[in-house]
Amino acid sequence: MQNDAVLTMRGIDKQFPGTKALNKVDFTLRKGEIHALMGENGAGKSTLIKVLTGVHEKDGGSIWVEGVEGEAHIHSPQEAQNLGIATVYQEITLCPNLTVAENMFIGRTEGQMVHWKDFEKRTTEILNNLGIPARAKQELSSCSLAVQQMVAIARAVDMNCKVLILDEPTSSLDDKEVEMLFSLMRDLKSRGVGIIFVTHFLEQVYEVSDRITVLRNGELVGEYAIEDLPQVELVAKMMGKDLNDLADLEQIGEKRSAATEVVYEAEQISSSESKPFDFKIHKGEVNGFTGLLGSGRSESVRAIFGADRVTGGKVKMKGKDTKISKPHDAMKAGIGYLPEDRKRDGIIADLSVRENIILALQVMKGFFHPMTKAQMEAFADEYIKTLNIKTASQDTPVGSLSGGNQQKVILARWLLTHPDYLILDEPTRGIDVGTKLEIQKLVLKLATEENMSITFISSEIEEMLRTCSRLIVMRDRNIVGELTGDQLTQAQVMKTIAGGEQ
Amino acid sequence: MAAKKSSFLKKSGLGQLLIPITALVILLLFNLIRDPSFFSIKVAVNNSGNSVLSGNLITIIDNASALAVIAMGMTLVTAACGGQDISVGAVGAIAGSFFVKILKSWETVTAGSMILAIVVCILTAVAFMMFNGTLVAVFKIQPMIATLILFSCGRSIAYWITGSATPQLSGPIIQAMGMTIPGIPIPTPIFAVILVGIVLALIFRLTNLRLYTQSVGVNQGAARLNGINPTAIKLLSFVLLGMCVAVAAMIGVCRMAQLSHKTLLVDIEMDAILAVAIGGNNLGGGRFRIAGSIMGAYIIQMLTTTLYAMNVATVNVKAYKAIVIIIIVVAGSPVIKNWITSMTNKIRAGKMNTSAAKGVE
Ligand SMILES: Nc1ncnc2c1ncn2[C@@H]1O[C@H](COP(=O)(O)OP(=O)(O)OP(=O)(O)O)[C@@H](O)[C@H]1O
Ligand SMILES: [Mg+2]
């Protein structure tokens, strides 16, 4: 054991029903280092973290924490917190019906008298310092997913910790927030805090990390100093493939821009959450909505699907007047919608992978027309294969899958309905690099080969530039520009977002 | 070996039923050791001259009928709404009053008046349950609170309807429904349970009720975004519970051949909720097994009968019942389940280590 280590894990084993999630994994975190934990979806990153923080009990292995005599036995997140380990979990674990201030301080008061007034003041300070657009007294559920993520980070950072764990903290953040988080991380690092950082964004890894540990299929691949492991090699280590196999992944399909028949057309459509806007999409077209956090991009597509209360507007589907006031109307009209917040709006956690995959199709077939078990199994099998979903079986509850694999299940659900118009809000959130490219390829293939119209939203602008032939730019809940053709460059997008000339 | 067994349990869906099955087996074994004659079944001639089966087991199954039927409906409401209806007993009393009121409009009970009474009884129970359902599904009031209203005033309503304390019923039709049908040695209420079970099984087979209910119970928002109407599904669960309550009320009235607004289905709500819990169903909604709840009902009844057979005083029966039920519910709790799986994992990992070490030697 090195003496500058704050945390040492040796030979960690964890078995879930049907899955060996961790197999003799070693991990060392040193003082004042940012240590990236990398691996494909389902590699075991979150499990390693949950074992460390006492969410799951380990089946074998030992953990040492600086300042604790002998082996540390951590049985609950509260104990981990008391040992100076602060954690932001992959799925937000705050309480949606408490206020921001309550969420910041709950479980940290250690039996003292509780002075909520002081906490609110302190919260307001933190929110202002970090530039988080929320109020201390606001109920957390009324904040966007990104703000919730920022609050979770602020809460962890505000604790006096020696180990900070961030499991995909940037998955719904914009460049600006990510930059802010990074400067926060560097600051903590200079104070000697060890940071574990999990992400699927390779550039982010190389921007802040000092060291990388790679996991694959629950096994340790190795630990590397950042300068010894170029990006291509990292990807190869994560996927366990040779570099040559990867070459063709970079080639994704051709974008199609030829305007054809209009599939969906909306005039002054509005919902309780979005201002009126006009929008149309052509057959086989891939377009995108972009804009900063809170710009209203997600709210706009929710209005199209009838996810929020629709308050006005005229909609035409393939030229025919259509009334869409609730999700079921949209589904019948041939629209599919993969929501941004998979935990709240997407997965039915206790139901099996199979039931989650067939759900939307089954609903479209109708209450009185259940599919046979054999049909369901065939569909589920097909998509588990196509999207390479890592699950012990079809009967596994979807909630026990890794984050990225849950995302794939919801994607499968909507692909299975073969909609004419598919809305994907952050379909690649939490998905590993290899699969991300596969999904982008799939989107372009659906558009060109099946003539599907697709709206693709992503907080990664490069990803949208690669797939979309038209970008709608939003600011303050208004559409402020539309970019096509050779306007589709990062610089132009940034300029339009910032409010330059159109 | 162990892995194989657990995957078999999962596949057959028996995993959730492990606790109720074990509890039932233990209760049966306990009685077998205590007094083997507990299980004897004899053919006896009852006071109306029919030969019928009699014995403790028959009594248990017969007496649990009303509870089993209500437990089935309660399972659906629990799954869809994440809460329980505590007014089932009171609504049963109201529906029973209408049932008796109709039958009492004629001198004697005839097949025609009986059919009318059954229809009215079902409609009444469904209507009152729709009231509960509307409060829960449309106005989003917690089920326990919403059903507290009818829980507290239901029996008064029942009294207003009949207007007298305990109207009596008589005649062969009532006898056939409450006791046995001439020529058939098995008590009729048992058939009522089987009938309700078959109807529900058919509904699950022919519709997506199970998938919809579970989706709504687990994540209502996500269910809505997949085109399911959570309000309608919750209301539907109350409608089905209403039908179950009507059947239970008729069983209760016909068995006693009278209606007492004070005692008909009294305290049944707590036993029904317990039956759902013992059946391994999550009281917070979501996944459910009707079979588990039915077993829960029989376990509760068997427990009561066993305690009485052991000459435990009536006042003490409830206390003993509570102890056993706590044990069953705790044994099925997620904490204990996780503890058991992690223990078995550790033991397995330990075995592998020692065998690996031996291999090295
Ligand atoms: N509670 C659980 N029950 C059963 N299996 C689980 C549970 N949690 C995780 N697993 C399984 O363990 C494996 C590792 O999952 P984990 O969440 O650690 O992956 P990950 O590396 O964090 O992936 P991602 O990048 O998708 O978040 C997966 O195969 C997953 O299905
Ligand atoms: Mg993870």
XYZ file of N, CA, C and O in Angstrom, chain B residues 52 59 133 137 160 191 291 297 302 330 341:
44
model
N -72.643 -33.557 3.483
C -71.593 -32.589 3.137
C -70.282 -33.035 3.769
O -70.276 -33.812 4.725
N -63.584 -26.279 6.807
C -64.032 -25.068 7.498
C -63.104 -23.903 7.178
O -63.555 -22.786 6.918
N -62.423 5.470 -5.902
C -61.483 5.510 -7.022
C -61.321 6.911 -7.571
O -60.216 7.331 -7.922
N -57.840 8.487 -7.926
C -57.253 8.595 -9.264
C -57.333 10.019 -9.804
O -56.396 10.500 -10.427
N -79.320 2.813 7.433
C -80.422 3.594 6.845
C -81.140 2.807 5.769
O -82.344 2.914 5.610
N -66.832 -22.255 -4.260
C -66.984 -22.086 -5.706
C -66.963 -20.617 -6.104
O -66.490 -20.255 -7.176
N -52.115 -14.869 -6.772
C -52.050 -16.167 -6.101
C -51.474 -16.011 -4.703
O -51.922 -16.675 -3.757
N -54.687 -15.169 2.379
C -55.999 -15.254 3.015
C -56.157 -16.592 3.735
O -56.612 -16.651 4.883
N -56.260 -20.127 8.478
C -55.751 -21.344 9.099
C -55.158 -21.020 10.475
O -55.338 -21.769 11.435
N -41.791 -9.981 8.028
C -40.369 -9.643 8.123
C -39.531 -10.609 7.291
O -38.600 -10.210 6.599
N -29.373 -13.475 0.287
C -28.594 -13.645 -0.947
C -27.126 -13.316 -0.718
O -26.258 -14.010 -1.235
